[in-house]
Coordinates of N, CA and C in Angstrom, one line a residue:
X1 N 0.8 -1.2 0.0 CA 0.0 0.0 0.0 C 0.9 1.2 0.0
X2 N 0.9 2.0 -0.8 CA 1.6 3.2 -0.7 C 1.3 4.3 -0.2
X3 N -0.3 4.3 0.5 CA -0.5 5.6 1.7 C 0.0 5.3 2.8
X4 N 0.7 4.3 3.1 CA 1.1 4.2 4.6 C 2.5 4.8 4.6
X5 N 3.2 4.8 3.7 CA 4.7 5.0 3.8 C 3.9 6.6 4.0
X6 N 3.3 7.4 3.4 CA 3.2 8.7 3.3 C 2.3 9.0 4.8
X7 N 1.6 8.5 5.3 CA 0.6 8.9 6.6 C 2.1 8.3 7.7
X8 N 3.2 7.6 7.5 CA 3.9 7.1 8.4 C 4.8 8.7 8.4
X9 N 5.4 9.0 7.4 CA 6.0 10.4 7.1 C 5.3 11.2 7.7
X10 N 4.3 11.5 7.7 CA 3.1 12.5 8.1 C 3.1 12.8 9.6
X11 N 3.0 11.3 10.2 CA 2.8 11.4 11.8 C 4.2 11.1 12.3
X12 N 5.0 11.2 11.7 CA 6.3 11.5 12.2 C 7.0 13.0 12.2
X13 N 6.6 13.4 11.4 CA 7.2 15.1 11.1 C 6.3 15.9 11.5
X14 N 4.9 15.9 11.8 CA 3.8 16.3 12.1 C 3.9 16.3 13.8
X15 N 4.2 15.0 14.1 CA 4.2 14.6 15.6 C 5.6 15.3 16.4
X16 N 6.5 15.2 15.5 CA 8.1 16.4 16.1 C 7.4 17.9 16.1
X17 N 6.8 18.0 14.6 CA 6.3 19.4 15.2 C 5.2 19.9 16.3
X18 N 4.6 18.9 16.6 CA 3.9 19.6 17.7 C 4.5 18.8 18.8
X19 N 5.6 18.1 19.0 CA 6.5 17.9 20.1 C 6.9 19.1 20.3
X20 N 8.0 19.2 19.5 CA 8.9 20.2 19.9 C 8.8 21.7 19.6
X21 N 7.6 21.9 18.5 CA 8.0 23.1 17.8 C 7.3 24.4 18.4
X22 N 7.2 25.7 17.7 CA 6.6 26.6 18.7 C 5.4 26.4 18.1
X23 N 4.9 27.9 18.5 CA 3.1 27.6 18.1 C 3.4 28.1 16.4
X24 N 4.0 28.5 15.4 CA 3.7 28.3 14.1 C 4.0 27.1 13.4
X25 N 4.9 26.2 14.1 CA 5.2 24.8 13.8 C 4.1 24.1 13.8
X26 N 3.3 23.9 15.0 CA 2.2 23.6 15.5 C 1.1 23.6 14.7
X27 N 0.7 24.7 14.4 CA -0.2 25.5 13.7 C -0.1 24.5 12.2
X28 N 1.1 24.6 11.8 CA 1.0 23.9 10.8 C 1.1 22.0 10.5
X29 N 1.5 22.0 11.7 CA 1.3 20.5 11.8 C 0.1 20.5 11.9
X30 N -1.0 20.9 12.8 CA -2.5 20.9 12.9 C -2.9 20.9 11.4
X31 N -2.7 21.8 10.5 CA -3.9 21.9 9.4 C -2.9 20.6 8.6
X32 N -2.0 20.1 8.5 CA -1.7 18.9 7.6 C -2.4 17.8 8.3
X33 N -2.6 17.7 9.6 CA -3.1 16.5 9.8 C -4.5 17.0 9.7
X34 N -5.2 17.8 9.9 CA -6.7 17.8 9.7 C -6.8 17.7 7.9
X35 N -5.9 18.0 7.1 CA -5.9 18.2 6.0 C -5.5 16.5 5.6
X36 N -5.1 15.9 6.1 CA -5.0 14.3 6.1 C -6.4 13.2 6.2
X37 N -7.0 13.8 7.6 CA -7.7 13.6 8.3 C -9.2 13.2 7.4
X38 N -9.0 14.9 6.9 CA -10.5 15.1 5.9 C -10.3 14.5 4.6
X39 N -9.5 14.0 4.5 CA -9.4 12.8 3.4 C -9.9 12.0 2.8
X40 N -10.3 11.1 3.8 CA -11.3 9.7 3.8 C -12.9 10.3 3.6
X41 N -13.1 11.7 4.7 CA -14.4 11.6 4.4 C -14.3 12.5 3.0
X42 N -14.2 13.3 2.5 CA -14.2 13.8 1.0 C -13.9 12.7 0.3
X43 N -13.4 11.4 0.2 CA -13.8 10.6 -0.7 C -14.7 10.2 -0.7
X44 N -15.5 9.9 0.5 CA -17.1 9.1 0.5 C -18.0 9.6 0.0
X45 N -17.8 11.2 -0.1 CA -18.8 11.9 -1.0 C -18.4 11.7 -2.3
X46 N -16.9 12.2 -2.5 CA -16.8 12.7 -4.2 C -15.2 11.4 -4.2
X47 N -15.4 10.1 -5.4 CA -14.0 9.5 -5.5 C -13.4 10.1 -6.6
X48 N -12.0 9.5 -5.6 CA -10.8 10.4 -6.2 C -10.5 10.0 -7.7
X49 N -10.7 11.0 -8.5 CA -10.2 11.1 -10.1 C -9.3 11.8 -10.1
X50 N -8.6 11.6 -11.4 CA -7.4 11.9 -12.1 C -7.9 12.6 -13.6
X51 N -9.3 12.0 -14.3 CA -9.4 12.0 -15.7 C -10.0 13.6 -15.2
X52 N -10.8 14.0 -14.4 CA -11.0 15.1 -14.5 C -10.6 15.6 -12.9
X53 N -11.4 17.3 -12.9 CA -10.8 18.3 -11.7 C -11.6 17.0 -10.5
X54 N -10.7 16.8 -9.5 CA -10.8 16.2 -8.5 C -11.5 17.6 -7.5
X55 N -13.1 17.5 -6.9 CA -13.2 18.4 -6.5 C -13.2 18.2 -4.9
X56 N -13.3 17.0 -4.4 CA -12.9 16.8 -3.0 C -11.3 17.5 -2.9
X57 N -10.1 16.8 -3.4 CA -9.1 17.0 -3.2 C -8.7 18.5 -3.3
X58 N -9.2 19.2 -4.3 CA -9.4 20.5 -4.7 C -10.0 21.2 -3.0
X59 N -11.1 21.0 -2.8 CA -11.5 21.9 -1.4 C -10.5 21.8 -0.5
X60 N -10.2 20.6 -0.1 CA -9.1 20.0 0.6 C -7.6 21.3 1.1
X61 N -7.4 21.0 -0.7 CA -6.5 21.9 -1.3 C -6.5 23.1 -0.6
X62 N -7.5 23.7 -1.3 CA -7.9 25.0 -0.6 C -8.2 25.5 0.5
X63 N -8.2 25.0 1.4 CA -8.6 25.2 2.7 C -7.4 25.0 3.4
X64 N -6.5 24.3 2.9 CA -5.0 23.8 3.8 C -4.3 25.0 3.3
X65 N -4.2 25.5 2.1 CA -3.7 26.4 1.4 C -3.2 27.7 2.3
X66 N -5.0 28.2 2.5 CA -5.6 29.2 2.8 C -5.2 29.2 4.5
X67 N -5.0 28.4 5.2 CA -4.7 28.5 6.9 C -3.1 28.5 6.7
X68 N -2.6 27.8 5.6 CA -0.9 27.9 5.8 C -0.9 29.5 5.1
X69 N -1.4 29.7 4.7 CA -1.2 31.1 4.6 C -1.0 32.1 5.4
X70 N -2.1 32.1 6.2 CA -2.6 32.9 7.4 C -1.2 32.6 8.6
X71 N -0.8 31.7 8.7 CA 0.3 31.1 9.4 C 1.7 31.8 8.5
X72 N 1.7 31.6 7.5 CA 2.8 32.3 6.7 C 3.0 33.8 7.1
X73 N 1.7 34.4 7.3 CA 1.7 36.0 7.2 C 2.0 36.4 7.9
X74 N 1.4 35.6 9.8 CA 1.6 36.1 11.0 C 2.8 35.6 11.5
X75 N 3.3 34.4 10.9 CA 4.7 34.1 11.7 C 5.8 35.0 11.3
X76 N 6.7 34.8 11.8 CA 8.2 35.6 12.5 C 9.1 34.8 11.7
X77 N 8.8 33.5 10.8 CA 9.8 32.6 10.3 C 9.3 32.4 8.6
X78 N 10.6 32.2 7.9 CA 10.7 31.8 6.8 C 9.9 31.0 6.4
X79 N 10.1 30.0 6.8 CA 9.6 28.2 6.4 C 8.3 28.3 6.2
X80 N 7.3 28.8 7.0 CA 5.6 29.1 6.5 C 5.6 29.8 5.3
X81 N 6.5 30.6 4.8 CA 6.2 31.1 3.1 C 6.5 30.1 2.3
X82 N 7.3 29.0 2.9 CA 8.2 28.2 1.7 C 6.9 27.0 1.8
X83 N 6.3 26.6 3.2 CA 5.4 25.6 3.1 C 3.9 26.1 2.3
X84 N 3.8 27.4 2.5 CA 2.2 28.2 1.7 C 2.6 27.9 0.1
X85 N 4.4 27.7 -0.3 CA 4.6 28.0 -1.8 C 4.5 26.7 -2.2
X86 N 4.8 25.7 -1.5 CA 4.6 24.1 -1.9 C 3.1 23.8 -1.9
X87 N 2.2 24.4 -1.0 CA 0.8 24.3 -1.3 C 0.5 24.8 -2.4
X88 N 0.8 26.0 -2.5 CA 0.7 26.3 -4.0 C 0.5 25.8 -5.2
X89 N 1.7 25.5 -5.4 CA 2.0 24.1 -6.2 C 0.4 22.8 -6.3
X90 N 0.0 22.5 -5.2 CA -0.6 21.3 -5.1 C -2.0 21.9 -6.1
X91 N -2.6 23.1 -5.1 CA -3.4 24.2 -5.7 C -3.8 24.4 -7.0
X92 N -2.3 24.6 -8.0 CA -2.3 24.8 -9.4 C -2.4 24.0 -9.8
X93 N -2.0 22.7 -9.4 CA -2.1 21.5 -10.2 C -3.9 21.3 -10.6
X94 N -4.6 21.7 -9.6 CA -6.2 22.2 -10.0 C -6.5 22.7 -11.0
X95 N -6.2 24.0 -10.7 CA -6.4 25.1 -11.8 C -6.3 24.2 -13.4
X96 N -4.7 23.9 -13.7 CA -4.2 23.8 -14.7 C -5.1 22.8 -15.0
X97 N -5.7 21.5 -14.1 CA -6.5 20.4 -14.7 C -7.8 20.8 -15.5
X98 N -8.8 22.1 -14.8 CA -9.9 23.0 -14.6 C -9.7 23.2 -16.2
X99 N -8.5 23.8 -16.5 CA -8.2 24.6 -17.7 C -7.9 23.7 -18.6
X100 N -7.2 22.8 -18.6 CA -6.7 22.0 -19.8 C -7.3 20.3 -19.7
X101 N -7.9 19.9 -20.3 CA -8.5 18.7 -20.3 C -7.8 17.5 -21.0
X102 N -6.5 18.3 -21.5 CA -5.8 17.1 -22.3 C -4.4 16.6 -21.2
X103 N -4.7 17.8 -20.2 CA -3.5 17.1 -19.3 C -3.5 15.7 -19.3
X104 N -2.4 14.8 -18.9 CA -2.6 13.4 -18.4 C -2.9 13.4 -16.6
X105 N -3.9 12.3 -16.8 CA -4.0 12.3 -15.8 C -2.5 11.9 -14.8
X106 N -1.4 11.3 -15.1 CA -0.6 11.1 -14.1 C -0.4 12.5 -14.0
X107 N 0.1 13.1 -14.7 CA 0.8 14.5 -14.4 C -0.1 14.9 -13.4
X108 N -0.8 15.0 -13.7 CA -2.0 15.5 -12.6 C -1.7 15.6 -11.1
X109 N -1.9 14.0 -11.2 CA -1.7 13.1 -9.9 C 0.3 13.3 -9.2
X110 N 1.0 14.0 -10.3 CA 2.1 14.0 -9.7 C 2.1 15.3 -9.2
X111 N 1.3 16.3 -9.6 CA 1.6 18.0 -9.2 C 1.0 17.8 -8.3
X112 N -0.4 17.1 -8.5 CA -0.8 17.0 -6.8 C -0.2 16.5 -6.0
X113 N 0.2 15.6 -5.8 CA 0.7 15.0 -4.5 C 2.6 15.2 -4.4
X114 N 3.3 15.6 -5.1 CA 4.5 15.2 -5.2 C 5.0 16.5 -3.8
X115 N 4.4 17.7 -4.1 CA 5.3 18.7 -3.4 C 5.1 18.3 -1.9
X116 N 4.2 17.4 -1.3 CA 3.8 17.1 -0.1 C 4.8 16.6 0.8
X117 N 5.5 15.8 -0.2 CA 6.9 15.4 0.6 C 7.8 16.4 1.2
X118 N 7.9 17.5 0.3 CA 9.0 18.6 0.5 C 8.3 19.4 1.6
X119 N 7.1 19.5 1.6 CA 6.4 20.1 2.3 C 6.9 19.9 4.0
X120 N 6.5 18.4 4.4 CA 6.8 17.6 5.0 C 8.6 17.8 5.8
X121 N 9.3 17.9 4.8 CA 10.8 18.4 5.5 C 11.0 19.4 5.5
X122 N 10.4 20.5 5.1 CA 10.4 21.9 5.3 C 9.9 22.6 6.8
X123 N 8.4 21.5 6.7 CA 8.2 21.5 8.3 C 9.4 20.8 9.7
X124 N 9.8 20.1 9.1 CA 10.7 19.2 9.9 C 12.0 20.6 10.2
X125 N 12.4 20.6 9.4 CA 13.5 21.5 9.2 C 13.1 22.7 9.9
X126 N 12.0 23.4 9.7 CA 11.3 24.2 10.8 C 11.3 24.4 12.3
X127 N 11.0 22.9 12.6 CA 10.9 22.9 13.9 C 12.6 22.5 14.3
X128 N 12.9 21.8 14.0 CA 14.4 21.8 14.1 C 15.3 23.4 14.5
X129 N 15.2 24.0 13.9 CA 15.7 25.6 13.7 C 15.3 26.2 15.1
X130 N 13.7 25.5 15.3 CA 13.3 26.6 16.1 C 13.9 26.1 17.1
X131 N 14.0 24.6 17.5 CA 14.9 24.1 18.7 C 16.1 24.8 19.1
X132 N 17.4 24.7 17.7 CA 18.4 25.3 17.5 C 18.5 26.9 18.1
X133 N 17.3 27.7 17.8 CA 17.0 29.2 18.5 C 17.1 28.7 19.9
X134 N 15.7 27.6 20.3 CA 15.9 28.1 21.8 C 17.4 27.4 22.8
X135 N 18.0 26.3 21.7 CA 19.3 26.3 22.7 C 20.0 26.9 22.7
X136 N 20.3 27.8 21.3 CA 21.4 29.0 21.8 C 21.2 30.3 22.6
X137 N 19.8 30.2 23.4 CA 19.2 30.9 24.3 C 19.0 32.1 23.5
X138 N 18.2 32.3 22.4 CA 17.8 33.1 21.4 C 16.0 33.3 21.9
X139 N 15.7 34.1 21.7 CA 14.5 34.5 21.8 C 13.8 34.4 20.6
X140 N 13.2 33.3 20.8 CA 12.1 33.0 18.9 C 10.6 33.4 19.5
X141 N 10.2 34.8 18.5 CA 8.9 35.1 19.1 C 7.9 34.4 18.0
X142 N 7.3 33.5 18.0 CA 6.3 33.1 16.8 C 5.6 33.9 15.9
X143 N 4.5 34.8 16.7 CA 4.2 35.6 15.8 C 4.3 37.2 15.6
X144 N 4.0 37.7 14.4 CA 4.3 39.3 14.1 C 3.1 40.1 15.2
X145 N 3.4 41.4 15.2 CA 2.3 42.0 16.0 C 1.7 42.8 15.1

């Protein structure tokens, strides 16, 4: 089965970040796992396609988008722009399907899901840093005022 290697990744880098990380780490571990979560039930309504716009995965999309955003804007750190720009990515892979009908569907299926991984170490790498701040007795304030 190949969603388990990816939900094992998930609750590993997800689970450091809300171990260890501050509250924008957090923040974004929360919406990837609710964004995991809502998964199963948006298939029971709408199954997952490739030949055309996937519109469960698409809402999905957009709503994880849209909170890493808001987390991008208010945080103090890099990595929430770099993780909003990998959503991004997942996002367009929509659009472009919406728009062009001759896409293949793998291509599809690889803009959607491929950036998830990077996503995934970007968070890691995140909370890691923030660790790194508070052992060199650095003051990491999470968010902007």
């Amino acid at each position: 089965m190949r969603l388990l290697p990816v939900l094992l990744l998930l609750a590993i880098c997800a689970g450091y970040a809300l171990w260890k990380g501050g509250k924008p780490e957090r923040a974004a571990a929360i919406v990837l796992l609710l964004m995991a979560v809502s998964d199963p039930f948006v298939h029971a309504l709408t199954p997952p396609t490739y030949i055309k716009l996937d519109p469960g995965h698409f809402i999905i999309d957009l709503a994880g988008w849209s909170a890493l955003f808001v987390i991008a804007i208010r945080a103090r750190t890099l990595w929430p722009l770099w993780v909003t720009s990998l959503q991004t990515i997942s996002l367009i892979s929509h659009v472009t399907r919406l728009m062009d009908y001759t896409l293949l569907p793998t291509a599809y299926a690889i803009m959607q899901v491929s950036s998830s991984y990077l996503l995934l170490v970007v968070l890691t790498v995140g909370t890691y840093n923030h660790q790194a701040r508070l052992h060199m007795n650095l003051t990491d304030q999470p968010w902007r005022n």
